Amino acid sequence: ETGVTQTPRHLVMGMTNKKSLKCEQHLGHNAMYWYKQSAKKPLELMFVYNFKEQTENNSVPSRFSPECPNSSHLFLHLHTLQPEDSALYLCASSQALGDFDYGYTFGSGTRLTVV
Amino acid sequence: GQNIDQPTEMTATEGAIVQINCTYQTSGFNGLFWYQQHAGEAPTFLSYNVLDGLEEKGRFSSFLSRSKGYSYLLLKELQMKDSASYLCAVKDSNYQLIWGAGTKLIIKP
C-alpha cells in the first residue's frame, strides 16, 4: 500500500459507456497527477492539479474529463472512449508542484479495456 | 524534442550484477529519477540524482553524468524479486518529468 489508492483496479467498458476512475491519497500531498501508461511507451502525463486547481491539460481529448474536489481526491470521467484508449491509468501525488525531490507516489493503477 | 532512451528488455542471472543505462536529451536538467514497477503494481521510487557521481542504497546504486546526459542503475546480488520494469525519468527546466519507456528486467535462476 503506497498511500495512493485507485479504484477500480480493472475496468472493461464499451465505447458508448460512461465510467469514472477514482484516486485517493492519504499523504497530505497538494499536487495530483493522471498518467496513461501503454505497453512499451513512456508514461504520458494527462492532467495536473495543484491545490485542487488544474494547472496542466496535456492536449488530452475531451472524452477524458478530470475532477478534483479536494486535495485528497481525483477523478477521471470517461465517455465515448476508443479502443486505443485501452491502457493502464496511473494516479500520482507529490508534496507540491515541481517539488518532488523524493519522487512521486503512485497508485497501482486502473487497467482499462475499451471494447 | 525531449527524449529518454533506455533498453527495452534485459536478462540477468540470480546472484549476478546488472547495469541498466539511461541517456537523455532534455531542455534543462533538475534531477534524474529511477523507479521500479512490478507487473500490475504501482511504480515505486528508487533513487534521485541531481549531482554527478554515484549514489549507493543497499544493493542498488545510481550513477549520473550530466555532461554526458547519462545515468545507470546498478543492481547487485540479484534476486528473483528484482524482476520488474525500471523507469528512468528526468526533471526538465520547467520541473516537468520526462519519462523513458522503461526497461523490463528478467531474472533467471
XYZ file of C-alpha atoms in Angstrom:
224
model
C 0.000 0.000 0.000
C 1.583 3.238 -1.174
C -0.834 5.730 0.358
C -2.415 6.385 -3.032
C -5.463 4.219 -3.709
C -7.050 3.788 -7.116
C -10.372 2.147 -7.898
C -11.379 0.119 -9.722
C -8.269 -1.978 -10.425
C -9.749 -3.302 -13.644
C -12.442 -1.867 -15.915
C -13.925 -3.121 -19.159
C -16.235 -0.705 -20.905
C -17.959 -0.330 -24.227
C -17.349 2.652 -26.443
C -20.718 4.169 -25.550
C -20.401 3.751 -21.780
C -19.670 6.372 -19.159
C -17.467 5.425 -16.248
C -15.233 7.121 -13.684
C -11.844 6.304 -12.213
C -11.159 7.324 -8.631
C -7.918 8.197 -6.875
C -7.488 8.994 -3.191
C -4.264 9.906 -1.383
C -3.688 9.813 2.373
C -0.289 11.504 2.352
C -1.236 15.147 2.801
C 0.130 15.975 -0.637
C -1.031 19.022 -2.559
C -0.367 18.029 -6.164
C -2.036 15.151 -8.017
C -1.494 13.759 -11.491
C -3.143 11.460 -14.015
C -0.874 9.428 -16.284
C -1.565 6.996 -19.116
C 0.775 4.002 -19.405
C 0.736 1.976 -22.617
C 2.921 -1.037 -23.309
C 6.486 -0.156 -24.275
C 5.756 3.572 -24.259
C 6.806 6.286 -21.810
C 4.333 7.453 -19.232
C 2.093 10.128 -20.738
C 1.127 12.986 -18.456
C -2.568 13.799 -18.871
C -3.593 16.237 -16.144
C -2.021 18.024 -13.201
C -3.804 19.524 -10.219
C -2.175 21.731 -7.610
C -4.214 22.664 -4.529
C -7.361 21.477 -6.396
C -6.678 23.741 -9.374
C -5.908 22.250 -12.769
C -2.537 23.514 -13.902
C -1.983 21.334 -16.926
C -4.016 19.619 -19.591
C -1.630 17.887 -21.937
C -3.786 18.091 -25.085
C -5.975 15.283 -23.808
C -9.143 14.522 -25.823
C -12.359 15.822 -24.285
C -13.650 12.262 -23.805
C -11.425 12.330 -20.696
C -12.695 14.759 -18.073
C -10.851 15.220 -14.765
C -12.306 16.407 -11.486
C -10.534 17.342 -8.273
C -12.987 18.200 -5.476
C -10.242 18.496 -2.841
C -6.511 17.885 -2.469
C -7.072 14.252 -1.471
C -9.353 13.091 -4.266
C -9.022 12.970 -8.024
C -11.430 11.543 -10.580
C -11.169 10.799 -14.276
C -14.539 10.684 -16.002
C -14.637 8.639 -19.192
C -17.178 8.726 -22.029
C -17.341 7.519 -25.622
C -13.823 6.100 -25.451
C -11.961 4.453 -28.324
C -10.183 1.072 -28.307
C -6.811 2.890 -28.445
C -7.621 4.356 -25.031
C -7.107 0.907 -23.510
C -4.160 1.282 -21.137
C -3.113 1.445 -17.501
C -4.178 4.740 -15.930
C -1.992 5.804 -13.051
C -2.641 8.417 -10.419
C 0.261 10.020 -8.566
C 0.757 12.660 -5.910
C 3.586 14.834 -4.661
C 4.073 17.229 -1.764
C 3.961 20.249 -4.054
C 4.028 21.007 -7.751
C 7.561 20.833 -9.072
C 8.913 19.995 -5.644
C 9.270 16.275 -5.589
C 12.858 15.548 -4.862
C 11.713 12.372 -3.190
C 9.630 11.425 -6.178
C 6.004 10.929 -6.878
C 3.901 8.393 -5.018
C 1.875 6.328 -7.460
C -1.259 4.290 -7.105
C -1.433 0.773 -8.543
C -3.460 1.963 -11.484
C -6.679 1.069 -13.247
C -6.301 -1.371 -16.137
C -8.833 -0.078 -18.685
C -10.032 -2.126 -21.651
C -12.329 -0.492 -24.199
C -14.305 -2.951 -26.307
C 12.354 17.428 -28.706
C 12.967 15.792 -25.376
C 13.975 12.166 -25.246
C 14.901 9.486 -22.744
C 16.441 6.255 -24.043
C 16.790 3.006 -22.157
C 16.928 -0.630 -23.320
C 13.576 -2.315 -23.754
C 14.489 -5.573 -22.061
C 17.418 -7.165 -20.238
C 18.023 -10.622 -18.825
C 20.317 -11.473 -15.922
C 21.040 -14.369 -13.594
C 20.140 -14.593 -9.921
C 23.066 -13.525 -7.760
C 24.737 -11.565 -10.561
C 25.089 -7.814 -11.246
C 23.205 -5.885 -13.923
C 23.547 -2.308 -15.152
C 20.589 -0.543 -16.768
C 21.576 2.509 -18.796
C 19.601 5.670 -19.458
C 20.560 8.509 -21.789
C 18.653 11.745 -22.027
C 18.267 14.875 -24.110
C 16.081 17.384 -22.332
C 15.525 21.125 -22.149
C 17.343 21.721 -18.917
C 18.046 19.343 -16.083
C 16.847 19.401 -12.493
C 17.417 15.818 -11.458
C 17.024 12.224 -12.574
C 14.836 9.535 -11.015
C 14.733 5.771 -11.147
C 11.523 3.911 -10.374
C 10.772 0.200 -10.082
C 7.455 -1.185 -11.302
C 6.397 -4.782 -10.764
C 3.760 -6.083 -13.142
C 0.317 -4.849 -12.141
C 1.677 -2.655 -9.359
C 2.483 0.985 -8.713
C 5.846 2.414 -9.772
C 7.908 2.953 -6.625
C 10.710 5.455 -6.105
C 14.235 4.006 -6.082
C 16.672 6.891 -6.396
C 17.214 10.545 -7.231
C 20.439 12.039 -8.640
C 20.985 15.737 -9.185
C 24.791 15.932 -8.907
C 27.370 13.871 -10.796
C 28.518 10.699 -9.177
C 27.333 7.515 -7.608
C 24.544 7.198 -5.032
C 24.504 3.890 -3.217
C 21.492 2.476 -1.420
C 21.909 -1.115 -0.354
C 22.009 -3.450 -3.347
C 21.010 -0.618 -5.692
C 23.249 2.223 -6.894
C 22.548 5.012 -9.362
C 25.135 6.996 -11.288
C 24.825 10.327 -13.085
C 26.997 12.201 -15.584
C 25.319 15.469 -16.541
C 27.937 16.349 -19.154
C 27.224 13.082 -20.980
C 23.469 13.077 -20.410
C 23.842 9.615 -18.957
C 22.792 7.613 -15.948
C 22.795 3.988 -14.936
C 21.122 1.899 -12.285
C 23.297 -0.878 -10.891
C 21.666 -3.831 -9.182
C 23.893 -6.218 -7.236
C 23.264 -9.691 -5.828
C 20.197 -10.040 -7.994
C 17.160 -11.718 -6.507
C 14.132 -13.138 -8.284
C 12.009 -10.349 -6.772
C 14.082 -7.823 -8.752
C 12.258 -8.956 -11.891
C 10.381 -5.774 -12.794
C 10.418 -2.792 -15.116
C 12.796 0.045 -14.291
C 11.770 3.536 -15.340
C 14.161 6.435 -15.846
C 12.764 9.990 -15.644
C 14.349 13.440 -15.890
C 13.027 16.670 -14.375
C 13.438 19.348 -17.032
C 13.850 23.119 -16.727
C 10.094 23.512 -16.194
C 10.177 20.902 -13.423
C 8.196 18.527 -15.599
C 9.089 14.830 -15.502
C 10.144 13.357 -18.853
C 9.899 9.556 -18.820
C 11.679 6.751 -20.597
C 9.678 3.757 -21.827
C 11.155 1.524 -19.140
C 13.460 -1.490 -19.112
C 11.935 -4.874 -18.372
C 14.436 -6.883 -16.327
C 14.071 -10.657 -16.342
C 15.956 -12.608 -13.682
C 16.683 -16.272 -14.349
C 17.642 -18.843 -11.688
